[in-house]
Amino acid sequence: MAVKEMYEKYLEEISEVSLFQGIERVDIEAMLNCLKPIVGHYKRSDYIVNGGDKYESIGIVLKGSATVSKENAAGNRSVMTLLKQGDIFGEIVAFSSVMTWPATVQAQEACEVLFLPRGKIIGDCERMCSWHRIFIQNFLRIISERAILLNKKVEYLTIKSIRAKICAYLLEQSKKIGSKKIVLPLNRNELADFLNVSRPSMSREMGKLRDEGVIDFHLTAVEILDFQALKNNMSE
Amino acid sequence: MAVKEMYEKYLEEISEVSLFQGIERVDIEAMLNCLKPIVGHYKRSDYIVNGGDKYESIGIVLKGSATVSKENAAGNRSVMTLLKQGDIFGEIVAFSSVMTWPATVQAQEACEVLFLPRGKIIGDCERMCSWHRIFIQNFLRIISERAILLNKKVEYLTIKSIRAKICAYLLEQSKKIGSKKIVLPLNRNELADFLNVSRPSMSREMGKLRDEGVIDFHLTAVEILDFQALKNNMSE
DNA sequence: CATATTCTGTATCCTCAGATACCGACTTAG
DNA sequence: CTAAGTCGGTATCTGAGGATACAGAATATG
């Protein structure tokens, strides 16, 4: 069966994708037969989708990596995300009324991409196959978690001063792992980027916090010495 | 039938809620019997849910209005949204792995709130009732659109200079309605708030743009005179 | 119509944070 | 082992934008 073999080739990769989490291998095969996805092959720097093109399917990177970039009204293109194997793209637009791709996806290295047609996902098949419920549940989870992440990002971006951003970030990290001692998951550049400030300015402020005895740190290892001061600083 | 009558009272309000868009009145009744929601009554300034409490249900405001507020680690409470009749809350958390309410909801005036249990929404009933598909589709749409909105917000917040923010905003508005002449949907305070800058600073920058002949404006009426200049300014 | 209140533009002052440059500590490659 | 590259801390300089204040326009209220 040609179609089956077409997917069989990628079954290993597909079963790793978060969208298919909790679905049996046999069911995945059944799903693929039902969803009738298309597999696209791309060479390095090929365009996978173009911003503004008609949106029809959700994409899943089976092999390789790709960049998501967006062009603003002035024509400047900036990279927003790097997609790796197993990553999904276009999942937020799928269920909205948006009809075109909001961004461009370009192969960074040779890529294989699975496209699931937007319409087939909710399922027009009469019977609700058992896997279909899990599939939709996965979808809801993925989109929700994206929204939660964006919400968190908005919170950080809304904070005015660098000092307050750092304090908020450190408190949250510390709370998450439940310890005074934190190992930052980002290096200085990435952290500065995440908080949307310049690296030297951030370092300067961290230095001040250290001088004041609020925190201590060496590279990515940070220790909170004075929680109260940290809390006071994040408000204003 | 007591249960039916309990919902019947609110059927008018419920059928207006976006979550039930496209579902027949009779089907809504069937749904409610299946979902077994709870209706809560609250007096002004009652707490409807408390941040940190166990999350169990999605809330829908049937009557009245309520505020959504969040407390940061320093203990400062700030209002994030105002919920009005027909608005939904807690819909993003419902399908994530988050187990507690991320924010507090408090009645601003006497409120009636419908709670739909988180677990019942995907539906464990064997047959996929016809309305259930639409219901889930509505859910996906609502959450997706929230994510898109947040994404847009992040884009604006990430822009560094006030000038670039204003230019980006004006270009987008103009593009949306397809005209040089825009009537802003926000007053200065709200716009400054949305762009996360101070009002006088924003006014100052708008004044400069006017002096340069890029735009002209009077209160909320803005006209774009030089698109090219606007585009050049939003990049840097 | 008169008064009160909210909204907007503008000026002044001053601080926070960006840009840039440089150095020392590590890492990797040859 | 040397050279080149990356990463983090720090200093200096400068300017963008925040805070504050006030006055005139617009709107609401009696």
Coordinates of C-alpha atoms (C1' of nucleotides) in Angstrom, one line a residue:
Chain A
M1 CA 0.0 0.0 0.0
A2 CA 1.8 3.0 -1.3
V3 CA 0.3 5.6 1.0
K4 CA 1.0 3.5 4.1
E5 CA 4.5 3.0 3.2
M6 CA 4.9 6.7 2.6
Y7 CA 4.1 7.4 6.2
E8 CA 5.7 4.3 7.5
K9 CA 9.0 5.7 6.6
Y10 CA 8.5 8.5 9.1
L11 CA 6.6 6.7 11.8
E12 CA 9.5 6.8 14.2
E13 CA 9.7 10.6 13.9
I14 CA 6.0 11.1 13.9
S15 CA 5.4 9.2 17.1
E16 CA 7.9 11.5 18.9
V17 CA 5.9 14.6 18.1
S18 CA 4.0 16.1 21.0
L19 CA 0.8 16.2 19.0
F20 CA 0.7 12.5 18.9
Q21 CA 1.6 12.0 22.5
G22 CA -0.3 9.2 24.1
I23 CA -1.5 7.7 20.9
E24 CA -0.6 4.1 20.1
R25 CA 1.6 3.4 17.1
V26 CA -1.1 1.5 15.3
D27 CA -3.6 4.2 15.9
I28 CA -1.2 6.8 14.5
E29 CA -1.1 4.8 11.3
A30 CA -4.9 4.8 11.2
M31 CA -4.9 8.5 11.8
L32 CA -2.5 9.2 9.0
N33 CA -4.8 7.3 6.7
C34 CA -7.7 9.4 7.9
L35 CA -5.9 12.8 7.9
K36 CA -4.2 12.3 4.5
P37 CA -1.2 14.5 5.2
I38 CA 1.3 15.5 2.6
V39 CA 5.1 15.1 3.1
G40 CA 7.2 17.9 1.7
H41 CA 10.9 17.8 1.0
Y42 CA 13.1 20.9 1.0
K43 CA 16.6 21.7 0.4
R44 CA 18.6 24.2 2.4
S45 CA 17.2 27.7 2.2
D46 CA 14.1 26.6 0.3
Y47 CA 10.9 28.4 1.4
I48 CA 8.5 26.0 3.2
V49 CA 5.7 28.5 3.5
N50 CA 5.6 32.1 2.6
G51 CA 4.0 34.8 4.8
G52 CA 0.8 35.9 3.1
D53 CA 0.2 32.6 1.2
K54 CA -3.1 30.9 1.7
Y55 CA -3.0 28.9 4.9
E56 CA -4.2 25.3 4.6
S57 CA -2.3 23.0 6.8
I58 CA -0.4 22.7 10.0
G59 CA 3.2 21.8 9.6
I60 CA 5.4 19.4 11.5
V61 CA 9.2 19.2 11.1
L62 CA 10.1 15.6 10.7
K63 CA 13.7 16.1 9.8
G64 CA 16.1 19.0 9.7
S65 CA 15.6 22.5 11.0
A66 CA 13.9 25.7 9.8
T67 CA 13.6 29.3 10.7
V68 CA 10.4 31.2 11.3
S69 CA 10.7 34.8 10.2
K70 CA 8.3 37.7 9.9
E71 CA 8.5 40.8 7.8
N72 CA 7.2 44.0 9.2
A73 CA 5.5 46.7 7.2
A74 CA 8.9 48.4 6.5
G75 CA 10.1 45.2 4.9
N76 CA 12.6 44.2 7.5
R77 CA 12.8 40.5 8.1
S78 CA 13.5 39.2 11.5
V79 CA 13.9 35.6 12.7
M80 CA 11.4 34.8 15.4
T81 CA 12.0 31.1 16.1
L82 CA 14.1 28.2 15.2
L83 CA 12.2 25.0 14.5
K84 CA 13.8 21.7 15.1
Q85 CA 12.8 18.1 14.6
G86 CA 9.5 17.4 16.1
D87 CA 8.4 21.0 16.3
I88 CA 5.0 22.2 15.0
F89 CA 4.2 25.4 13.2
G90 CA 1.1 27.1 12.2
E91 CA -0.9 25.5 14.9
I92 CA -2.3 28.7 16.3
V93 CA -3.7 30.0 13.1
A94 CA -5.4 26.7 12.2
F95 CA -8.5 27.2 14.2
S96 CA -8.8 31.0 13.9
S97 CA -10.4 32.9 11.1
V98 CA -7.0 33.9 9.8
M99 CA -6.7 32.7 6.2
T100 CA -3.0 33.4 5.4
W101 CA 0.3 32.4 6.8
P102 CA 1.4 35.1 9.3
A103 CA 5.1 34.3 8.9
T104 CA 7.6 32.7 6.5
V105 CA 9.2 29.4 7.2
Q106 CA 12.5 28.6 5.5
A107 CA 14.6 25.5 5.6
Q108 CA 17.9 26.0 7.4
E109 CA 19.1 22.6 6.4
A110 CA 17.5 19.9 4.3
C111 CA 14.0 19.4 5.7
E112 CA 11.1 17.0 5.6
V113 CA 7.8 18.4 6.7
L114 CA 4.5 16.8 7.3
F115 CA 1.4 18.9 6.5
L116 CA -1.9 18.1 8.2
P117 CA -4.9 19.8 6.4
R118 CA -6.6 22.2 8.7
G119 CA -10.1 21.0 7.9
K120 CA -9.4 17.4 8.7
I121 CA -8.3 17.9 12.2
I122 CA -11.5 18.4 14.0
G123 CA -12.7 15.5 11.9
D124 CA -15.7 15.3 9.7
C125 CA -15.7 11.5 10.0
E126 CA -19.0 10.5 11.6
R127 CA -17.5 8.2 14.3
M128 CA -15.2 9.8 16.8
C129 CA -12.3 7.5 16.6
S130 CA -10.8 6.9 20.0
W131 CA -7.5 8.5 19.0
H132 CA -9.3 11.5 17.7
R133 CA -10.2 12.6 21.2
I134 CA -6.6 12.3 22.4
F135 CA -5.5 14.1 19.3
I136 CA -7.7 17.1 19.9
Q137 CA -6.9 17.1 23.5
N138 CA -3.2 17.3 22.6
F139 CA -4.0 20.2 20.3
L140 CA -5.8 22.0 23.0
R141 CA -3.0 21.4 25.4
I142 CA -0.3 22.7 22.9
I143 CA -2.2 25.8 22.0
S144 CA -3.1 26.6 25.6
E145 CA 0.5 26.2 26.7
R146 CA 1.6 28.5 23.9
A147 CA -0.9 31.1 25.2
I148 CA 0.4 30.7 28.7
L149 CA 3.9 31.2 27.6
L150 CA 3.0 34.3 25.6
N151 CA 1.2 35.6 28.6
K152 CA 4.2 35.1 30.8
K153 CA 6.3 36.9 28.2
V154 CA 3.9 39.8 28.1
E155 CA 4.2 40.0 31.9
Y156 CA 8.0 40.3 31.7
L157 CA 8.0 42.8 28.8
T158 CA 5.5 45.0 30.6
I159 CA 7.8 45.5 33.6
K160 CA 9.5 48.9 33.1
S161 CA 12.9 48.9 34.9
I162 CA 15.7 46.4 34.3
R163 CA 16.1 45.9 38.0
A164 CA 12.5 44.9 38.4
K165 CA 12.7 42.5 35.5
I166 CA 15.7 40.8 36.9
C167 CA 14.1 40.6 40.4
A168 CA 10.9 39.2 39.0
Y169 CA 12.7 36.7 36.9
L170 CA 14.9 35.5 39.7
L171 CA 12.0 35.2 42.1
E172 CA 10.0 33.1 39.6
Q173 CA 12.9 30.8 38.9
S174 CA 13.6 30.4 42.6
K175 CA 10.0 29.7 43.3
K176 CA 9.9 27.1 40.5
I177 CA 12.7 25.0 41.8
G178 CA 12.1 25.9 45.4
S179 CA 15.6 26.9 46.3
K180 CA 17.7 30.0 47.0
K181 CA 20.3 28.7 44.6
I182 CA 19.4 29.0 40.9
V183 CA 21.2 27.8 37.8
L184 CA 20.0 30.0 35.1
P185 CA 18.8 28.1 32.0
L186 CA 20.0 31.0 29.8
N187 CA 23.4 32.7 29.3
R188 CA 23.6 36.5 29.6
N189 CA 22.9 37.2 26.0
E190 CA 19.9 35.0 25.9
L191 CA 18.6 36.3 29.2
A192 CA 19.0 39.9 28.1
D193 CA 17.2 39.1 25.0
F194 CA 14.4 37.4 26.8
L195 CA 13.9 40.4 29.0
N196 CA 14.3 42.7 26.0
V197 CA 17.2 44.7 27.4
S198 CA 20.9 45.2 26.5
R199 CA 23.4 42.8 27.9
P200 CA 25.7 45.4 29.5
S201 CA 22.8 47.2 31.1
M202 CA 21.6 43.9 32.6
S203 CA 25.1 43.0 33.9
R204 CA 25.4 46.4 35.4
E205 CA 22.2 46.0 37.3
M206 CA 23.0 42.6 38.4
G207 CA 26.3 44.0 39.7
K208 CA 24.5 46.6 41.7
L209 CA 22.2 44.0 43.2
R210 CA 25.3 42.1 44.2
D211 CA 26.9 45.2 45.7
E212 CA 23.8 45.7 47.8
G213 CA 24.0 42.2 49.1
V214 CA 20.7 41.2 47.5
I215 CA 22.1 38.4 45.4
D216 CA 25.4 36.7 44.7
F217 CA 26.3 35.1 41.4
H218 CA 29.1 33.6 39.3
L219 CA 28.2 33.1 35.7
T220 CA 24.9 31.1 35.5
A221 CA 24.9 30.2 39.2
V222 CA 22.8 32.7 41.2
E223 CA 22.0 32.7 44.9
I224 CA 19.4 34.9 46.4
L225 CA 20.6 36.4 49.7
D226 CA 17.7 38.8 50.5
F227 CA 14.3 37.7 49.3
Q228 CA 12.6 40.7 50.9
A229 CA 14.8 43.2 49.0
L230 CA 14.2 41.3 45.8
K231 CA 10.4 41.5 46.3
N232 CA 10.6 45.2 47.1
N233 CA 12.5 45.9 44.0
M234 CA 10.2 44.0 41.6
S235 CA 7.2 46.1 42.5
E236 CA 8.6 49.5 41.6
Chain B
M1 CA -37.3 18.8 35.9
A2 CA -35.4 20.9 38.4
V3 CA -32.0 20.8 36.6
K4 CA -33.5 21.9 33.3
E5 CA -35.3 24.8 34.9
M6 CA -32.2 25.9 36.6
Y7 CA -30.5 26.4 33.3
E8 CA -33.6 27.5 31.5
K9 CA -33.5 30.7 33.5
Y10 CA -30.2 31.6 31.9
L11 CA -30.7 30.2 28.4
E12 CA -31.0 33.6 26.9
E13 CA -27.7 34.7 28.3
I14 CA -25.9 31.4 27.6
S15 CA -26.9 31.4 23.9
E16 CA -25.2 34.7 23.5
V17 CA -21.8 33.4 24.7
S18 CA -19.2 33.0 22.0
L19 CA -18.5 29.5 23.3
F20 CA -22.0 28.4 22.2
Q21 CA -21.9 30.2 18.9
G22 CA -23.5 28.2 16.1
I23 CA -25.2 25.7 18.4
E24 CA -29.0 25.5 18.3
R25 CA -31.0 26.4 21.4
V26 CA -32.3 22.9 21.9
D27 CA -28.8 21.5 21.6
I28 CA -27.6 23.9 24.2
E29 CA -30.1 22.5 26.6
A30 CA -28.9 19.0 25.8
M31 CA -25.3 20.2 26.4
L32 CA -26.0 21.6 29.7
N33 CA -27.6 18.4 30.8
C34 CA -24.5 16.6 29.7
L35 CA -22.0 19.1 31.1
K36 CA -23.7 19.5 34.4
P37 CA -22.5 23.0 35.1
I38 CA -22.9 24.9 38.3
V39 CA -24.3 28.4 38.6
G40 CA -22.7 30.6 41.2
H41 CA -24.2 33.8 42.7
Y42 CA -22.0 36.5 44.0
K43 CA -22.5 39.9 45.7
R44 CA -20.4 42.9 44.9
S45 CA -16.8 42.4 45.8
D46 CA -17.2 38.7 46.6
Y47 CA -14.4 36.5 45.4
I48 CA -15.4 34.3 42.5
V49 CA -12.1 32.4 42.4
N50 CA -8.9 33.0 44.3
G51 CA -5.5 32.8 42.7
G52 CA -3.8 29.7 43.9
D53 CA -7.0 27.7 44.5
K54 CA -7.5 24.4 42.8
Y55 CA -8.6 24.9 39.2
E56 CA -11.6 22.8 38.3
S57 CA -13.9 24.7 35.9
I58 CA -14.1 27.3 33.2
G59 CA -16.2 30.3 34.2
I60 CA -18.7 32.2 32.1
V61 CA -20.1 35.5 33.3
L62 CA -23.9 35.3 32.8
K63 CA -24.8 38.5 34.6
G64 CA -22.8 41.4 36.1
S65 CA -19.2 42.2 35.8
A66 CA -16.0 41.1 37.5
T67 CA -12.3 42.0 37.6
V68 CA -9.4 39.7 36.9
S69 CA -6.4 40.6 39.0
K70 CA -3.1 39.1 39.7
E71 CA -0.7 39.4 42.6
N72 CA 3.0 39.4 41.9
A73 CA 5.6 37.9 44.2
A74 CA 5.9 41.2 46.0
G75 CA 2.3 41.1 46.9
N76 CA 1.1 43.9 44.7
R77 CA -2.3 43.3 43.1
S78 CA -3.0 44.7 39.7
V79 CA -6.1 44.5 37.6
M80 CA -5.6 42.8 34.3
T81 CA -9.0 42.6 32.7
L82 CA -12.6 43.6 33.3
L83 CA -15.0 40.8 32.5
K84 CA -18.5 41.7 31.3
Q85 CA -21.6 39.7 30.6
G86 CA -20.8 36.8 28.2
D87 CA -17.1 36.8 28.9
I88 CA -15.2 33.6 29.6
F89 CA -12.4 33.2 32.1
G90 CA -10.0 30.4 32.9
E91 CA -10.3 28.9 29.4
I92 CA -6.6 28.9 28.7
V93 CA -5.7 27.0 31.8
A94 CA -8.4 24.4 31.3
F95 CA -6.4 22.2 28.9
S96 CA -2.9 22.8 30.2
S97 CA -1.3 21.0 33.0
V98 CA -1.7 23.9 35.3
M99 CA -3.7 22.8 38.4
T100 CA -4.4 26.1 40.1
W101 CA -6.1 29.4 39.2
P102 CA -3.4 31.8 38.0
A103 CA -5.4 34.9 38.9
T104 CA -8.2 36.1 41.2
V105 CA -11.6 37.0 39.9
Q106 CA -13.7 39.3 42.0
A107 CA -17.3 40.5 41.5
Q108 CA -17.5 44.2 40.6
E109 CA -21.2 44.1 40.8
A110 CA -23.6 41.3 41.7
C111 CA -22.7 38.4 39.4
E112 CA -24.0 35.2 38.1
V113 CA -21.4 32.8 36.9
L114 CA -21.7 29.5 35.1
F115 CA -18.9 26.9 35.7
L116 CA -18.2 24.2 33.2
P117 CA -16.2 21.4 34.7
R118 CA -12.8 21.1 33.0
G119 CA -13.0 17.3 32.5
K120 CA -16.4 17.2 30.9
I121 CA -15.5 19.5 28.1
I122 CA -13.6 17.2 25.8
G123 CA -16.4 14.7 26.6
D124 CA -16.1 11.2 27.9
C125 CA -19.5 10.3 26.5
E126 CA -19.0 7.6 24.0
R127 CA -20.9 9.1 21.1
M128 CA -19.7 12.4 19.8
C129 CA -22.8 14.4 20.0
S130 CA -23.2 16.7 17.0
W131 CA -23.0 19.8 19.1
H132 CA -19.9 18.6 20.8
R133 CA -17.8 19.0 17.7
I134 CA -18.9 22.6 17.3
F135 CA -18.3 23.2 20.9
I136 CA -14.8 22.1 20.8
Q137 CA -14.3 24.0 17.6
N138 CA -15.4 27.1 19.3
F139 CA -13.0 26.4 22.1
L140 CA -10.1 26.0 19.8
R141 CA -11.1 29.2 18.1
I142 CA -11.3 31.2 21.3
I143 CA -8.0 30.0 22.6
S144 CA -6.3 30.4 19.3
E145 CA -7.5 34.0 19.0
R146 CA -6.4 34.7 22.5
A147 CA -2.9 33.5 21.5
I148 CA -2.9 35.6 18.3
L149 CA -3.8 38.6 20.3
L150 CA -1.1 37.9 22.8
N151 CA 1.4 37.4 20.0
K152 CA 0.5 40.8 18.6
K153 CA 0.9 42.4 22.0
V154 CA 4.4 40.8 22.3
E155 CA 5.3 42.3 18.9
Y156 CA 4.4 45.8 20.0
L157 CA 6.1 45.4 23.4
T158 CA 9.3 44.2 21.8
I159 CA 9.7 47.4 19.7
K160 CA 12.2 49.6 21.4
S161 CA 11.6 53.2 20.6
I162 CA 8.3 55.0 21.1
R163 CA 8.5 56.4 17.6
A164 CA 8.7 53.0 16.1
K165 CA 5.9 51.7 18.2
I166 CA 3.7 54.6 17.0
C167 CA 4.6 54.1 13.4
A168 CA 4.0 50.3 13.6
Y169 CA 0.7 50.9 15.2
L170 CA -0.5 53.5 12.8
L171 CA 0.6 51.4 9.8
E172 CA -1.3 48.4 11.0
Q173 CA -4.4 50.3 11.7
S174 CA -4.3 52.0 8.4
K175 CA -3.7 48.6 6.7
K176 CA -6.6 47.1 8.6
I177 CA -9.2 49.6 7.4
G178 CA -7.5 50.4 4.1
S179 CA -7.3 54.1 4.4
K180 CA -4.9 57.0 5.1
K181 CA -7.4 58.4 7.6
I182 CA -7.7 56.5 10.9
V183 CA -10.0 57.0 13.8
L184 CA -8.1 55.5 16.7
P185 CA -10.1 53.1 18.8
L186 CA -8.3 54.2 21.9
N187 CA -7.8 57.5 23.6
R188 CA -4.2 58.7 24.4
N189 CA -4.1 57.1 27.9
E190 CA -5.2 53.8 26.6
L191 CA -2.9 53.9 23.6
A192 CA 0.0 54.8 25.8
D193 CA -0.9 52.0 28.1
F194 CA -1.2 49.5 25.2
L195 CA 2.2 50.5 23.9
N196 CA 3.6 50.5 27.5
V197 CA 4.9 54.0 27.4
S198 CA 4.0 57.2 29.2
R199 CA 1.3 59.4 27.8
P200 CA 3.3 62.6 27.6
S201 CA 6.2 60.9 25.9
M202 CA 3.9 59.4 23.4
S203 CA 2.3 62.8 22.7
R204 CA 5.7 64.4 22.4
E205 CA 6.7 61.8 19.7
M206 CA 3.4 62.2 17.9
G207 CA 4.0 66.0 17.9
K208 CA 7.4 65.5 16.3
L209 CA 6.0 63.2 13.6
R210 CA 3.5 65.9 12.8
D211 CA 6.2 68.6 12.7
E212 CA 8.0 66.5 10.2
G213 CA 5.0 66.2 8.1
V214 CA 4.7 62.4 8.4
I215 CA 1.2 62.5 10.0
D216 CA -1.5 64.9 10.9
F217 CA -4.0 64.4 13.7
H218 CA -6.6 66.0 15.9
L219 CA -7.6 63.9 18.9
T220 CA -8.4 60.4 17.7
A221 CA -8.5 61.4 14.1
V222 CA -5.2 60.6 12.4
E223 CA -4.1 61.0 8.8
I224 CA -1.0 59.5 7.4
L225 CA 0.7 61.9 5.0
D226 CA 4.0 60.1 4.3
F227 CA 3.8 56.3 4.3
Q228 CA 7.4 55.9 3.3
A229 CA 8.6 57.9 6.2
L230 CA 6.4 55.9 8.5
K231 CA 7.8 52.7 7.3
N232 CA 11.4 53.9 7.6
N233 CA 10.8 54.9 11.2
M234 CA 9.3 51.7 12.3
S235 CA 12.3 49.6 11.4
E236 CA 14.8 51.5 13.6
Chain C
dC1 C1' -25.8 77.8 30.4
dA2 C1' -22.4 77.4 33.9
dT3 C1' -19.5 74.4 36.3
dA4 C1' -16.9 70.5 36.9
dT5 C1' -14.3 66.9 35.0
dT6 C1' -11.8 64.5 31.9
dC7 C1' -8.7 64.6 28.0
dT8 C1' -4.8 66.4 25.3
dG9 C1' -0.7 69.0 24.1
dT10 C1' 3.5 71.0 25.7
dA11 C1' 7.7 72.4 28.6
dT12 C1' 11.3 71.3 32.1
dC13 C1' 14.1 68.4 34.4
dC14 C1' 16.7 64.4 35.2
dT15 C1' 17.4 59.5 35.4
dC16 C1' 17.8 55.0 33.4
dA17 C1' 19.4 52.3 30.1
dG18 C1' 21.5 51.8 25.3
dA19 C1' 25.8 51.9 22.5
dT20 C1' 30.5 51.2 22.4
dA21 C1' 34.8 49.8 23.8
dC22 C1' 38.0 47.0 26.3
dC23 C1' 39.8 43.4 29.3
dG24 C1' 40.2 39.1 31.4
dA25 C1' 38.6 34.2 31.7
dC26 C1' 37.5 30.1 29.1
dT27 C1' 36.9 27.2 25.2
dT28 C1' 37.9 25.3 20.7
dA29 C1' 40.7 24.5 16.8
dG30 C1' 44.8 24.2 14.3
Chain D
dC1 C1' 51.1 25.6 22.6
dT2 C1' 49.4 29.4 20.1
dA3 C1' 45.7 31.7 17.9
dA4 C1' 41.1 32.7 17.3
dG5 C1' 36.6 32.9 19.1
dT6 C1' 33.1 33.3 22.7
dC7 C1' 31.3 34.9 27.0
dG8 C1' 30.9 37.8 31.0
dG9 C1' 32.1 42.1 33.8
dT10 C1' 32.9 47.0 33.8
dA11 C1' 33.6 52.1 32.5
dT12 C1' 32.2 56.1 29.8
dC13 C1' 29.3 58.8 27.2
dT14 C1' 24.9 60.2 25.6
dG15 C1' 20.2 60.4 24.5
dA16 C1' 15.5 58.6 24.8
dG17 C1' 11.9 58.7 27.6
dG18 C1' 9.7 59.0 32.4
dA19 C1' 7.8 62.2 36.0
dT20 C1' 5.7 66.2 36.9
dA21 C1' 3.2 70.3 36.1
dC22 C1' 0.1 73.2 33.8
dA23 C1' -3.0 75.2 30.5
dG24 C1' -6.4 75.0 26.9
dA25 C1' -9.8 72.0 24.5
dA26 C1' -13.5 68.8 24.8
dT27 C1' -17.0 66.6 27.2
dA28 C1' -20.2 65.6 30.9
dT29 C1' -23.3 67.2 34.5
dG30 C1' -26.2 69.8 36.9

